[in-house]
Structure formats: C-alpha cells, structure tokens
Coordinates of C-alpha atoms and ligand atoms in Angstrom, one line a residue:
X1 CA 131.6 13.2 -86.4
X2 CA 129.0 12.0 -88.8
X3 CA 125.8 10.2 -86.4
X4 CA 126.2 7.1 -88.4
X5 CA 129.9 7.5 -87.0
X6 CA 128.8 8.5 -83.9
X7 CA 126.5 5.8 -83.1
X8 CA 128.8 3.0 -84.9
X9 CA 131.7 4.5 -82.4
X10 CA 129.4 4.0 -79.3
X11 CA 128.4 0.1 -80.4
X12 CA 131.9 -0.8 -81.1
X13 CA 133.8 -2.6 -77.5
X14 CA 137.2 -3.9 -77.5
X15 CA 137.2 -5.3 -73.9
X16 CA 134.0 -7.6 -75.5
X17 CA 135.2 -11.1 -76.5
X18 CA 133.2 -11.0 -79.8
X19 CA 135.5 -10.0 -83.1
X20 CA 134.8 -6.8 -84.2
X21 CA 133.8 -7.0 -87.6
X22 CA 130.9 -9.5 -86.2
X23 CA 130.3 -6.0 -83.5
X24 CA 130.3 -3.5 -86.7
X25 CA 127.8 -6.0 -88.8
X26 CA 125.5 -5.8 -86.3
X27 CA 125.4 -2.8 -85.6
X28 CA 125.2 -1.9 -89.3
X29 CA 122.1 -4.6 -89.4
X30 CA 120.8 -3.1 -86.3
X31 CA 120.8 0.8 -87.6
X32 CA 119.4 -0.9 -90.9
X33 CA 116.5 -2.8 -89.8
X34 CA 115.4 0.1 -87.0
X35 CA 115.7 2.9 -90.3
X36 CA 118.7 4.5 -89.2
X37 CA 120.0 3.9 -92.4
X38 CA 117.7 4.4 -95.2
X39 CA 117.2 2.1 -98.4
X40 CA 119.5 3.9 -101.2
X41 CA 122.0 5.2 -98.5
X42 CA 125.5 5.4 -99.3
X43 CA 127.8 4.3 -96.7
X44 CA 131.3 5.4 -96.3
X45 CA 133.9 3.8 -98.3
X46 CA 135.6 0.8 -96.0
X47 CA 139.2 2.3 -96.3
X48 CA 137.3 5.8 -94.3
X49 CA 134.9 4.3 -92.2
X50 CA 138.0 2.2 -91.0
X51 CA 140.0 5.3 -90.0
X52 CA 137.4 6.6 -88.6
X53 CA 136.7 4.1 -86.3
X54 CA 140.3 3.1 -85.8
X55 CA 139.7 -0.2 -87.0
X56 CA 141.4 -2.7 -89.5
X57 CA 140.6 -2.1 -93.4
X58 CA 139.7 -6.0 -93.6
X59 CA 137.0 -6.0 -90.6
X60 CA 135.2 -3.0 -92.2
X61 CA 135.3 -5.2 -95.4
X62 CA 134.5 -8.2 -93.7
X63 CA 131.4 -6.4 -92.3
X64 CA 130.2 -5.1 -95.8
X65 CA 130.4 -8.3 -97.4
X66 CA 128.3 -10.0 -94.8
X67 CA 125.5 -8.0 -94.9
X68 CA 126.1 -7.8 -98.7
X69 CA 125.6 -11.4 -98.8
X70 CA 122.7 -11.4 -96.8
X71 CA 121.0 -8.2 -98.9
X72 CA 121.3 -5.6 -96.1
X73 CA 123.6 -3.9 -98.8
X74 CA 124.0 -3.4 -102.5
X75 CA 127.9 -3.7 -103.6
X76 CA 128.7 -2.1 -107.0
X77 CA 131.9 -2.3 -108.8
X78 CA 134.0 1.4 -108.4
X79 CA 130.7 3.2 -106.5
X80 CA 129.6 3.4 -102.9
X81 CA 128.3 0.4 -101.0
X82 CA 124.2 1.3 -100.5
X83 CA 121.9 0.4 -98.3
X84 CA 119.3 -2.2 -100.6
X85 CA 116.6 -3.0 -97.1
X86 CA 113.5 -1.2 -96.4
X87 CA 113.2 -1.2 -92.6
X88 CA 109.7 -2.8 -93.3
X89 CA 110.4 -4.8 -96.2
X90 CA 110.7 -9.0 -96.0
X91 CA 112.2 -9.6 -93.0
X92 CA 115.4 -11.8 -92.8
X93 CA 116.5 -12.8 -89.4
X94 CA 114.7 -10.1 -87.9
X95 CA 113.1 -10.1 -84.4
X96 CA 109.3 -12.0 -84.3
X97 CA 107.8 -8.9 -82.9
X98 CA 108.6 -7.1 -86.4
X99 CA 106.7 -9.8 -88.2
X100 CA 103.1 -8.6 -89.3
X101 CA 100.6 -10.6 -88.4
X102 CA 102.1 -13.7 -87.6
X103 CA 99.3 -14.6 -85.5
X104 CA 97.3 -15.5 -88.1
X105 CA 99.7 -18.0 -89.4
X106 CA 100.1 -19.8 -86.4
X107 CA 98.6 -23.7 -86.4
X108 CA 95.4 -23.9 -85.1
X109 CA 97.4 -26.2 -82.5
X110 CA 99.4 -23.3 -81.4
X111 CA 96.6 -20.9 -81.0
X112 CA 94.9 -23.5 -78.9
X113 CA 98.2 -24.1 -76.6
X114 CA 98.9 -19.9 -76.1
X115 CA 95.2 -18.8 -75.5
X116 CA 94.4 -22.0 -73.7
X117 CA 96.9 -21.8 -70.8
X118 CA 96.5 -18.4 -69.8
X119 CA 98.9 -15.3 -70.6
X120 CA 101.2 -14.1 -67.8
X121 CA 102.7 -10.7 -67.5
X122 CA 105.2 -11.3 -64.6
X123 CA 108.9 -11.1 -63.9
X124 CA 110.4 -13.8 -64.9
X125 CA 113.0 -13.8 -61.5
X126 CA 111.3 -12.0 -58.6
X127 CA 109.9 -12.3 -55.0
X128 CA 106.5 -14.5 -55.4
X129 CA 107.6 -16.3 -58.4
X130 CA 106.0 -19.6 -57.7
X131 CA 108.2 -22.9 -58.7
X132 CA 111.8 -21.0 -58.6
X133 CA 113.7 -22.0 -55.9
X134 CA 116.5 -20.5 -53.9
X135 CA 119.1 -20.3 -56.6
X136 CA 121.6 -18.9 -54.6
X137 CA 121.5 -21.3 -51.9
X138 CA 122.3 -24.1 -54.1
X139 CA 125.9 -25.9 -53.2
X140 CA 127.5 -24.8 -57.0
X141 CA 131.1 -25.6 -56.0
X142 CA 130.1 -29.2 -55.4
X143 CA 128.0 -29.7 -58.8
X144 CA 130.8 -27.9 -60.8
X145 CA 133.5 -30.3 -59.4
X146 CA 131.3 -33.4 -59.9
X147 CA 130.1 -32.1 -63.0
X148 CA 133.8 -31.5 -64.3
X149 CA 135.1 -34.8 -63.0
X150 CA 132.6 -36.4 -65.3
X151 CA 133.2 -34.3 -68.2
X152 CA 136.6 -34.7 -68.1
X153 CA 136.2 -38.9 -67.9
X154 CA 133.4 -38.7 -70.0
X155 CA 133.9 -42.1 -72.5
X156 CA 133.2 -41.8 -76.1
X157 CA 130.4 -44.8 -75.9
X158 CA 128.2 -42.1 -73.3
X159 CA 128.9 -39.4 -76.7
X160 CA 126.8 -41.6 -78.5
X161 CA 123.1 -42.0 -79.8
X162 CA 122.1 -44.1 -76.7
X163 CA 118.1 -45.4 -75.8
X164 CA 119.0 -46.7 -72.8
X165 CA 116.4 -44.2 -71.4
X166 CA 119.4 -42.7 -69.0
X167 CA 122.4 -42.9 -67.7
X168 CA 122.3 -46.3 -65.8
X169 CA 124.1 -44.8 -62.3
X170 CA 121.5 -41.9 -62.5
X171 CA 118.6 -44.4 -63.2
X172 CA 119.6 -46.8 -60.0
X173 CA 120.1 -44.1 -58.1
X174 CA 116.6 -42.5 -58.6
X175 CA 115.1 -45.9 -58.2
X176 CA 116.6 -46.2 -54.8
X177 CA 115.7 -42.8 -54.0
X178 CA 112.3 -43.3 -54.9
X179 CA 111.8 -46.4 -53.6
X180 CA 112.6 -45.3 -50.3
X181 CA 111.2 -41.6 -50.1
X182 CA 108.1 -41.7 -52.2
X183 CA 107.3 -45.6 -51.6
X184 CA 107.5 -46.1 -55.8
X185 CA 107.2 -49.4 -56.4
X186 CA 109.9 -49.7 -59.2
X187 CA 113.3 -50.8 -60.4
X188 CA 115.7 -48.7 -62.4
X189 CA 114.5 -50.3 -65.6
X190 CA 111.2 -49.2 -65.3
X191 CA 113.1 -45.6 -65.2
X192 CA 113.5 -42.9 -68.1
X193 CA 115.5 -39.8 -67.6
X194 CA 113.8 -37.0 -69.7
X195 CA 114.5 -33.3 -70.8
X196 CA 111.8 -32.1 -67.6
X197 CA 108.0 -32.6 -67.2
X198 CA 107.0 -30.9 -70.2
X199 CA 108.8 -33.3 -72.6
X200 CA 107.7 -36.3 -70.6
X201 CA 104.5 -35.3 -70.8
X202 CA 104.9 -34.4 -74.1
X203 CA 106.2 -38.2 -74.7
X204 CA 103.9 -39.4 -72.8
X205 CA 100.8 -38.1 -74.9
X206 CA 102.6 -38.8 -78.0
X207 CA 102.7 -42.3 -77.2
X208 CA 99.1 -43.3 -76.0
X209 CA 96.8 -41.0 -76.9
X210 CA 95.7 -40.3 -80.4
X211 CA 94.4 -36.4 -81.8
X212 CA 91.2 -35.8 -80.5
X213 CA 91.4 -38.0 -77.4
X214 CA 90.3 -36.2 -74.0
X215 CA 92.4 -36.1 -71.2
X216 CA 91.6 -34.7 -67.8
X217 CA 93.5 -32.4 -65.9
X218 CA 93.1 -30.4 -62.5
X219 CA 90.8 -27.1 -62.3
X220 CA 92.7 -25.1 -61.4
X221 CA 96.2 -26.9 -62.5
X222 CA 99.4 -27.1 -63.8
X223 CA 99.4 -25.3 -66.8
X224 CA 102.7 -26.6 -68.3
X225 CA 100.4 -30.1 -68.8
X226 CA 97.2 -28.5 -70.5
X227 CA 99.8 -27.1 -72.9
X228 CA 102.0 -30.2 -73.3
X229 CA 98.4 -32.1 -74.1
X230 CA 97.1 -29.4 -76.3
X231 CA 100.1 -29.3 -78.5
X232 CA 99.5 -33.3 -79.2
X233 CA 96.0 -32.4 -80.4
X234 CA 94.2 -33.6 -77.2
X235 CA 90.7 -32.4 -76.0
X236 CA 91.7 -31.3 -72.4
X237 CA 89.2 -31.6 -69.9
X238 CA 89.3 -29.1 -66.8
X239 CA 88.2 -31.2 -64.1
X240 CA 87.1 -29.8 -61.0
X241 CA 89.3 -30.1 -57.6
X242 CA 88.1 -29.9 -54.1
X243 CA 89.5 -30.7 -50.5
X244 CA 90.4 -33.8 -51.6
X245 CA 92.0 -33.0 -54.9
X246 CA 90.6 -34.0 -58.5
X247 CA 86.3 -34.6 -57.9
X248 CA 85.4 -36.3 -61.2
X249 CA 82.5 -37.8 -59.4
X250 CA 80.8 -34.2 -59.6
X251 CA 80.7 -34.1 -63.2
X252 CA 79.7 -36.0 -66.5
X253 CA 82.6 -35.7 -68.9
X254 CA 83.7 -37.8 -71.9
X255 CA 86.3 -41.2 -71.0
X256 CA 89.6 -40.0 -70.7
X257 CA 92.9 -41.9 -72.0
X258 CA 94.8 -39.2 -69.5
X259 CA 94.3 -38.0 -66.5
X260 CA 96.5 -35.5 -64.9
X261 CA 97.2 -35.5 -60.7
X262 CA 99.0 -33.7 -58.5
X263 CA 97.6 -36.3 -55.4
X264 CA 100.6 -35.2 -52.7
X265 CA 99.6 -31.9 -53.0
X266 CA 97.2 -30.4 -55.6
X267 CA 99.0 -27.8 -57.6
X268 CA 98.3 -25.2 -57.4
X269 CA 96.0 -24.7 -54.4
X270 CA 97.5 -27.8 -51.9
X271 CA 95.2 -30.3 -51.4
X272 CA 96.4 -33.8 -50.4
X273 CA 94.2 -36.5 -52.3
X274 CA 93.2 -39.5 -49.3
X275 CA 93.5 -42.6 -50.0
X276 CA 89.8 -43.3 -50.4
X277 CA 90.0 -41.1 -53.4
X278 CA 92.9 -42.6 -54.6
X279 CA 91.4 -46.1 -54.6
X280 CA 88.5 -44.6 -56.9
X281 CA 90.6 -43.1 -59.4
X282 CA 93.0 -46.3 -59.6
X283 CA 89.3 -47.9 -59.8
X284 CA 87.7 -45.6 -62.3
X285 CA 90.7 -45.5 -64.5
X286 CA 91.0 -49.2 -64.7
X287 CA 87.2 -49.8 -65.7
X288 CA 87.7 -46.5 -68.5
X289 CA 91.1 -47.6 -69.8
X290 CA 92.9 -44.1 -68.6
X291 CA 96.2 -44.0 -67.8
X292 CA 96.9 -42.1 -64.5
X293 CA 99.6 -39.6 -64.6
X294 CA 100.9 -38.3 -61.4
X295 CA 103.1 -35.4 -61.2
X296 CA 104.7 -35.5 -57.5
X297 CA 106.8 -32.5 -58.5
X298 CA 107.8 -31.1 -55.3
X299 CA 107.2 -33.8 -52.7
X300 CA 110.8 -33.5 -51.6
X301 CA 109.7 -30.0 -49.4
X302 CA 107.0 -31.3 -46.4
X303 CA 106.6 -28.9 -44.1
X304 CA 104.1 -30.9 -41.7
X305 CA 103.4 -34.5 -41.0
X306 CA 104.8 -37.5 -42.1
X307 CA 106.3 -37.8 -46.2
X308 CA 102.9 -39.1 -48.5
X309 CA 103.5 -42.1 -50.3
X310 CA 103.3 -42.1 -54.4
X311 CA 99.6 -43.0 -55.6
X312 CA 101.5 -44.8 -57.8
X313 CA 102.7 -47.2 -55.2
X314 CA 99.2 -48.3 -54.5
X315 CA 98.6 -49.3 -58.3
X316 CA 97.8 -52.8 -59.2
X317 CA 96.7 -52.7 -62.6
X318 CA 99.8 -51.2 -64.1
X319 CA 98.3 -47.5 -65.0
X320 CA 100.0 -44.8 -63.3
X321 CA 103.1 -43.1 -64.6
X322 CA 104.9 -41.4 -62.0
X323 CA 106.5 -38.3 -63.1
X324 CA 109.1 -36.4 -60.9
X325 CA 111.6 -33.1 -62.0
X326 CA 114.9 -31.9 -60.8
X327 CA 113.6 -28.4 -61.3
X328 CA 112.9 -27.8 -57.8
X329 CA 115.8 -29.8 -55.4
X330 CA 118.7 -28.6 -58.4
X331 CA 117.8 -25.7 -60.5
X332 CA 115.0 -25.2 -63.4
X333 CA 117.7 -24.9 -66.1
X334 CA 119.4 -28.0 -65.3
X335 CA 116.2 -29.4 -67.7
X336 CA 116.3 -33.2 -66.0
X337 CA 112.9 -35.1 -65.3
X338 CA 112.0 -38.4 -65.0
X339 CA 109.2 -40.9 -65.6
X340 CA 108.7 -44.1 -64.0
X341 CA 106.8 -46.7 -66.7
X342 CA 104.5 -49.5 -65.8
X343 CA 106.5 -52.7 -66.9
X344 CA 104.5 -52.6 -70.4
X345 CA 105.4 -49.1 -71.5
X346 CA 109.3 -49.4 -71.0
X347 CA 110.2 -50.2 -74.3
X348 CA 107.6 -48.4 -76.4
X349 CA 108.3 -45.6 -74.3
X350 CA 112.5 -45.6 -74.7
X351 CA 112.2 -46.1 -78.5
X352 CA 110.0 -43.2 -78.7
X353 CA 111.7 -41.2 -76.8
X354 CA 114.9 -42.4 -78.5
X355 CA 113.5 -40.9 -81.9
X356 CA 111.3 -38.0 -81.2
X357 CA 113.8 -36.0 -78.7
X358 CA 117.4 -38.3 -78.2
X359 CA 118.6 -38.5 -74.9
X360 CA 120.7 -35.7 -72.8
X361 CA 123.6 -35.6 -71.9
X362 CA 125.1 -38.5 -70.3
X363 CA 128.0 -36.6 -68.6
X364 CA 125.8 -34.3 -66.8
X365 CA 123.5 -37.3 -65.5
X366 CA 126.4 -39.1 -64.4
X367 CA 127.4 -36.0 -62.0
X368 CA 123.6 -36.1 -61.0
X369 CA 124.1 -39.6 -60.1
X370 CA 127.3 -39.1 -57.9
X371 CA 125.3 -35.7 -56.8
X372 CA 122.9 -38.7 -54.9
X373 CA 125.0 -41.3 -54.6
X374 CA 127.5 -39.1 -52.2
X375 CA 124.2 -37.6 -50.3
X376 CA 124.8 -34.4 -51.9
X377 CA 121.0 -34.6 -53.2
X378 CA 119.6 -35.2 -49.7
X379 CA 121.5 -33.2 -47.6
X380 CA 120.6 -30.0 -49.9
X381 CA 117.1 -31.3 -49.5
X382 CA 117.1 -31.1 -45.3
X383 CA 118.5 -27.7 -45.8
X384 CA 116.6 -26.4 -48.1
X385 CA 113.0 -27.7 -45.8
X386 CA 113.9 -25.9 -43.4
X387 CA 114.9 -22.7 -45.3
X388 CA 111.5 -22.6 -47.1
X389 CA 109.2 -23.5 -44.0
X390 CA 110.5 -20.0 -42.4
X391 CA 109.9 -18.6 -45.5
X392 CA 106.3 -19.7 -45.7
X393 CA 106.0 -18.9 -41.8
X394 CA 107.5 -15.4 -42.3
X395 CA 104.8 -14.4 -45.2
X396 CA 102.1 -16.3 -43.2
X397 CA 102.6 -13.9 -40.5
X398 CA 103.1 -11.2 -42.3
X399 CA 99.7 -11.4 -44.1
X400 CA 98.2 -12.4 -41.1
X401 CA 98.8 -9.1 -39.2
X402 CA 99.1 -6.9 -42.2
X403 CA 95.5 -8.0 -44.1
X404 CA 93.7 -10.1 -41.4
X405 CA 94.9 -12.9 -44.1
X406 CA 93.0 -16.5 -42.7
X407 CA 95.6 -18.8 -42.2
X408 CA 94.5 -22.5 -43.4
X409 CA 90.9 -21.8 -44.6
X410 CA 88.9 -24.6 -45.9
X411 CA 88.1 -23.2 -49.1
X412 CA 86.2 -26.4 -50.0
X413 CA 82.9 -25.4 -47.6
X414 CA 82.5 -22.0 -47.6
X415 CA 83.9 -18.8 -49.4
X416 CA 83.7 -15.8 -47.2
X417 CA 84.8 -12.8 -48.3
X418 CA 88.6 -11.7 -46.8
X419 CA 92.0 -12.8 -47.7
X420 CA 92.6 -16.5 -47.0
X421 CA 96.1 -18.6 -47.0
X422 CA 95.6 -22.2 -49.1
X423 CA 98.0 -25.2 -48.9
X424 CA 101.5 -24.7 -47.5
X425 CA 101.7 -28.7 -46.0
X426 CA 104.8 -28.9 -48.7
X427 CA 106.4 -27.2 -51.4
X428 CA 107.4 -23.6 -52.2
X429 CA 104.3 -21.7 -53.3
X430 CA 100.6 -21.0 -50.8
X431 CA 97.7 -19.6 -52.9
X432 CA 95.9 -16.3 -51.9
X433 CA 92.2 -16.4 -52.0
X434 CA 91.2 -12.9 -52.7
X435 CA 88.0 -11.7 -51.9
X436 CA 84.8 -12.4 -53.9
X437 CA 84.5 -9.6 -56.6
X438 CA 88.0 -9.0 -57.2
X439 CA 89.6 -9.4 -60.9
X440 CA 93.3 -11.4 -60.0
X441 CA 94.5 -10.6 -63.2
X442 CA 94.5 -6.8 -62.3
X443 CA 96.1 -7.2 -59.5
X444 CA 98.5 -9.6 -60.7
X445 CA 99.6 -6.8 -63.1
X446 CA 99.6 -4.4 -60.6
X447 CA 101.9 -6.7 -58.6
X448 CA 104.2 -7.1 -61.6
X449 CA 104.7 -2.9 -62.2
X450 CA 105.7 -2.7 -58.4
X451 CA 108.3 -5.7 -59.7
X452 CA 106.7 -8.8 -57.9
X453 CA 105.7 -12.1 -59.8
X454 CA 102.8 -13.6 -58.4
X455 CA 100.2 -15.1 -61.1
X456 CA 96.8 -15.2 -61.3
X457 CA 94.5 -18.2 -60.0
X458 CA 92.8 -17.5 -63.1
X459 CA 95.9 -18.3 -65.3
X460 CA 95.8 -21.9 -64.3
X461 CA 92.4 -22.5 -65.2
X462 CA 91.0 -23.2 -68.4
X463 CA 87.1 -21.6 -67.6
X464 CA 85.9 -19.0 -64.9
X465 CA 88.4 -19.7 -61.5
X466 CA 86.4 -21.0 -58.4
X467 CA 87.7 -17.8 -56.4
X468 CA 90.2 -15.0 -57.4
X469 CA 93.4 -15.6 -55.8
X470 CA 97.0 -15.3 -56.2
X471 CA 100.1 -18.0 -56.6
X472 CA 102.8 -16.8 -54.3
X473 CA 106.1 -18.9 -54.1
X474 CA 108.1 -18.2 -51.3
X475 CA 111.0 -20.1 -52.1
X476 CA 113.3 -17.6 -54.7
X477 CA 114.1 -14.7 -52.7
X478 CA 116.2 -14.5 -48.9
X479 CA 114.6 -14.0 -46.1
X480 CA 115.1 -10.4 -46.0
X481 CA 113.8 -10.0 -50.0
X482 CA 110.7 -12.2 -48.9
X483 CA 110.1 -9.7 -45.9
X484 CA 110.3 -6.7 -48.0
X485 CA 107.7 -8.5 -50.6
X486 CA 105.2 -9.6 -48.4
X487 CA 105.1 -6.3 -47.0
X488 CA 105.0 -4.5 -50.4
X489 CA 102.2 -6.5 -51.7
X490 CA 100.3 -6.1 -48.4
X491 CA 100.2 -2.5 -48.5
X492 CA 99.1 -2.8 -52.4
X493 CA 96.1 -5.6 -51.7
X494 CA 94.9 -2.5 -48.9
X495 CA 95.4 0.2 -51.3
X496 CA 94.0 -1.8 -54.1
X497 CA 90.8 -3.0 -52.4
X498 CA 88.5 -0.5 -54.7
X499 CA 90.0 -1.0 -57.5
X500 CA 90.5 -4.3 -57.3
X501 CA 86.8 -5.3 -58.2
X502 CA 85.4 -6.8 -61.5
X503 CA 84.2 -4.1 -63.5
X504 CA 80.2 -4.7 -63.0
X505 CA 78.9 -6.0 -66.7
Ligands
LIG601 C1 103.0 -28.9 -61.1 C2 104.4 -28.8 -61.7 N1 104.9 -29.8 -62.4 C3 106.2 -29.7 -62.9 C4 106.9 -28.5 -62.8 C5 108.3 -28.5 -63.4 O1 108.4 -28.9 -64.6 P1 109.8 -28.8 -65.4 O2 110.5 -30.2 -65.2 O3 109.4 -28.7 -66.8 O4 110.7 -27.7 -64.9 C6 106.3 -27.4 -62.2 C7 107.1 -26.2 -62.2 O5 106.7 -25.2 -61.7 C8 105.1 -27.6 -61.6 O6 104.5 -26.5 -61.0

C-alpha cells in the first residue's frame, strides 16, 4: 500500500459512531494541515481510493467535496483532485497553537486576565488537585433518575426565555437551605441561580462597577475572582490577609466599589475572619460605598467546631452579596451557582443577567431542587464530611512523620523555616508552607512530572507570595490514591530540598 493509503486505512473505524466520510475528511484535513500531503499533490481518484479503502464511492466523494468547499483541495473538471493548502498558509479551523503570534493580538483585557492570575502547569484530574471533589463518590444513579424524571416532564413554558432568576423550587429550596445552614438572612426572591461563581462574579462586576474602578480581593486569593474582575476592566487590588483573614487596616489603598471575602475560611490559606473583623468591614464598606462580596464556597465541609454563620447575615446596610456554588457538594461540571441580592439589586441584577448570559436550564434545576428537597443534598453532604476529614487526617499524618511537617502553625506571628500544615478547620484543600528560600513554582512543576496537581501559593497572588507553599486538596482521590500521593510528594520535598531554592540573584 501507498502511506497516504496506509495511514488513511489506520484512521478509518467502523465500530466508531461517526459516518465515515466525516472519519476520511478529517483525516484528509489532518494529513493536510500537519504536511503529509503537500500543496499541488494529487490525490487518488475517488472511484480508487474507495476500493482501496473498501469504502462507498459516494463517502470518498462526499469527503472531497467537503474539503473542496472549504479550500483544503482544488477540484478540476476531468484531472486529479490536488491538494491547494500550504501546511503554514491562512489557517481555517485550525488548532490556536498553529496560529503565529496570536499573543500579540489579544485585548489588552485579556493579557491582563492570563498574566495576572498566574499560569498553572498541573493535571487537570490528579491526587492534590485543590477544589475537585470525590467524583466517584457522588450518588449518580439518584441524580440521573431525578434528572430524567424532570426532563422527561419538562413543560414547554420552563423551554423558554425566562428572567425569573431560577427555577422557583430550586430558589425556595436554597433559601431554606441557607437560611438554616449558613444563617442567610434571605427569601427566595432575593435568590439568582447562575452558571457558577465566575459568571456571578462576572454579573456582579458588570452591574456595579464601572472600567477603571478598584476592587479588593484577598492576598493570596481566589484566582477565578481577580480574573472575573480583570476581564470587566477593574483595577484589582491584592489586599493583604492575616490570621484573621483580609487586613485592609495595614495598608493605604484607593476606595474600593468591590471587595472580595472568603470570611468562613480564607481561600486559600484557611483563616476564619472573627466577628470583630467582620463588623469593621460591614463598617468600612458602608462609610466607602463598597459592596461586600462573600464567597462561602465550601462552607458545607467543617471539620471542627460548630457551622460559621454567613457575614452576610450580620449586614444591616444592605451591602453583602452572598455567593455560594454547587461545584463542591455536586460536581464542578454541573456549572450551578448562586447569588443572594440585597433587596435593591434583585431586579437590576435579573434583567442583567437575563440579557448578558440567559438563564440555564430549568430541567436540570428542577432535579437540583428535588435533589434538596428529598435530602438527597444533605445526606451526600454528612457523607462526604466525614470522607474528607480522614482524608485530611491521613495526609496530616503522613507529612507529619514523613517531613517533620508542623501541623496547625500560626503562620500569622512567625515564619520559621520547616514544612508547616495551614487551615484544614473545613473544606477540601490545607496549604503547605514551604520553607523560606524555596521557589514553589519549581516544585509545583516537579510535582506535576511525577503526575500530582498541587499549585503554587504563588499562583494565587498577584505580587511576591508571603511564604512559598503549596495548595493541596485532599478531597479527589480514595483513600488509598491519597496515601500513595502524600507519600510520593514526601519523598520528592526531601529529595528536592537543594534544589528547591530560589536561584540567588
Ligand atoms: C474560592 C472559590 N470560589 C469558588 C469556586 C468554584 O467556582 P465555580 O462555581 O466557578 O466552580 C472555587 C473552586 O475551586 C473556589 O476555590
């Protein structure tokens, strides 16, 4: 056989469901745009090729014409089909990394939202991956039936273009929900059901602050909001964050009409905001005009103490937002958040979000409604709390014994050198203080090649990090897989220790 035969024979699957002519066009395109096939090329006539291939005469045609009409190929009456592409010539519908300097095209808005949140070179599903939960522990048999019972009753009017701001039996139940768990103070009207925390942050910006308006957020902090920010043409302010979480009292910045918190438990490094602190902030925001906007992403997990109550819930001026996701209790791709408005912003905030993004799926937040209503929701929730506080004990030991690791340091006082545990009171991730000198970013990559995902402190901060240290969610991975990684990255953080250190400048 001819190697274009060859290599056409090899890309071409009947058990695959996708018709073969669309299989042989792409594999045409592909040998095309990698230079397989040259510009000027002849290819076989469709009646040979066909035989060849032991295909129809009508899907080799079918093939031909497409990437004739597309100008992969050159058709002329009574001569061979050529090849009319230069595997470097204008790209159409070709992959972004072929496109030459695109970089340099990119909004100045863009630029700012890719090199302002730091680049991460991690697994995307592995052992440390902070935020993923236990995917395989999640009761799928139960969501598929009350997700199909919905579909299948699903009414035309919930097909619609709706700005009701959510399904209404998802928005009571969340209000109850909330009202009881997090002490919100709200009713499901004050509710909107959102695509996940970066479009309501993305709304959320969109509707009160203008281009050019600063917002503060937490140094070190949740990325996913210094981009949402950015991308509206905010100035983001890193603010710093001790013991007590966000300390704007240390520092002389510019009013904010934003400000970002994580008060149950300072993402990433843990700490729980008092209520002192709380008090100021409501205090401070109401004298600057901010609007507070707490992200209480993954309350749901507390490992020790009694549940926090929602800052929001001590607000008398009408100035927090209280954001929550369904990322962590249901899964990340389920892309389901929700916002709970002051009184005031209800309306502006439902027509806005009625134009800029629609709203979801109706069907699917009715199921996430039953999902509560029938105790589905909670019952996952005391499983999974007990699931992820061995997980967190398991690797607190582990690092204990295996690197000396400090377990609950109070980074806030003093920074001696060592490995130190941060946080862990709730959630799914602890952070890793590293010891003074070391570059995290190198041994975040290091981490990735030996297949573990645990970012960089320094990737959540938008200027030098106060220590190096490591994100490391326990959640993702079994027991046994969460052994085997604390172990492994362990034994790399001993053998890393000389290498591991900023190169001197
Ligand atoms: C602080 C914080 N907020 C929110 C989220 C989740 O956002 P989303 O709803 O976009 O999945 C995460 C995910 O890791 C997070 O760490």
């Amino acid at each position: 056989l001819l190697p274009l035969q060859e290599y056409l024979l090899a890309r071409i699957d009947r058990e695959r469901l996708d018709p073969l002519n669309r299989q042989l066009y792409r594999a045409l395109r592909d040998a095309i745009q990698t230079g397989l096939l040259g510009k000027g090329q002849a290819l076989p006539a469709s009646r040979e090729l066909a035989k060849v291939l032991a295909l129809g005469r009508n899907t080799v045609l079918h093939a031909y014409e497409q990437l004739t009409a597309e100008g992969f190929l050159a058709a002329r009456q009574g001569s061979a089909t050529l090849v009319a592409f230069e595997a470097d010539a204008a790209p159409m519908g070709i992959k972004a990394d072929r496109q030459p300097a695109v970089a340099a095209a990119l909004s100045a808005r863009a630029q700012a939202v890719l090199s302002g949140t730091g680049r991460r070179d991690v697994p995307e599903v592995a052992a440390f991956m902070p935020g993923l939960p236990d995917l395989a522990a999640f009761p799928w048999p139960v969501w598929q039936r009350l997700l199909q019972r919905r579909q299948r009753a699903a009414s035309p009017h919930d097909a619609a273009y709706l700005h009701a701001g959510g399904h209404p039996a998802l928005k009571e139940a969340l209000a109850a929900y909330l009202r009881l768990s997090r002490g919100v103070n709200c009713d499901a009207a004050q509710i909107l059901v959102t695509g996940g925390m970066q479009q309501t942050l993305q709304l959320i910006a969109l509707a009160l602050a203008d281009a050019g308006d600063c917002a503060w957020v937490e140094e070190p902090g949740y990325p996913g909001a210094k981009a949402a920010w950015l991308a509206c043409d905010m100035r983001v302010a890193p603010v710093p964050v001790d013991v007590s979480g966000l300390n704007w009292q240390a520092t002389s910045l510019p009013g904010p009409r934003l400000v970002y918190i994580t008060p149950s438990q300072q993402y990433p490094l843990g700490a729980v905001m008092p209520l002192h602190r709380r008090q100021a902030l409501l205090a401070t925001a109401a004298e600057l005009g901010a609007w507070v906007v707490e992200d209480d992403y993954d309350s749901e997990f507390r490992h020790h103490g009694q549940p926090l109550a929602a800052l929001q819930g001590l607000d008398d001026h009408g100035r927090v937002l209280y954001l929550g996701t369904f990322s962590k209790v249901m899964f990340p791709s389920l892309r389901l958040g929700y916002l709970v408005a002051p009184p005031s912003l209800v309306d502006p905030l439902r027509r806005l979000q009625a134009r800029l993004f629609r709203e979801g799926d109706y069907a699917v937040q009715a199921a996430l409604a039953d999902f509560m209503a029938e105790g589905h929701f909670a019952a996952h929730v005391r499983r999974m709390r007990v699931v992820y506080a061995r997980r967190q004990a398991r690797l607190r030991s582990i690092l204990a014994a295996e690197l000396g690791c400090e377990l609950d340091a109070d980074w806030g006082t003093d920074l001696p050198g060592g490995f130190a545990l941060l946080g862990g009171a709730a959630g799914m991730h602890v952070t890793l203080r590293l010891p003074v000198g070391w570059d995290d970013g190198v041994v975040s990559r290091a981490l990735a090649d030996i297949g573990l995902a645990a970012p960089a402190l320094s990737t959540y901060c938008m200027g030098p990090p106060p220590f190096p240290g490591l994100v490391l969610g326990y959640a993702g991975v079994d027991d046994a897989g969460l052994t085997l990684a604390a172990v492994k990255l362990a034994r790399l953080l001993r053998e890393l220790g000389p290498v591991a250190h900023r190169v001197p400048p």
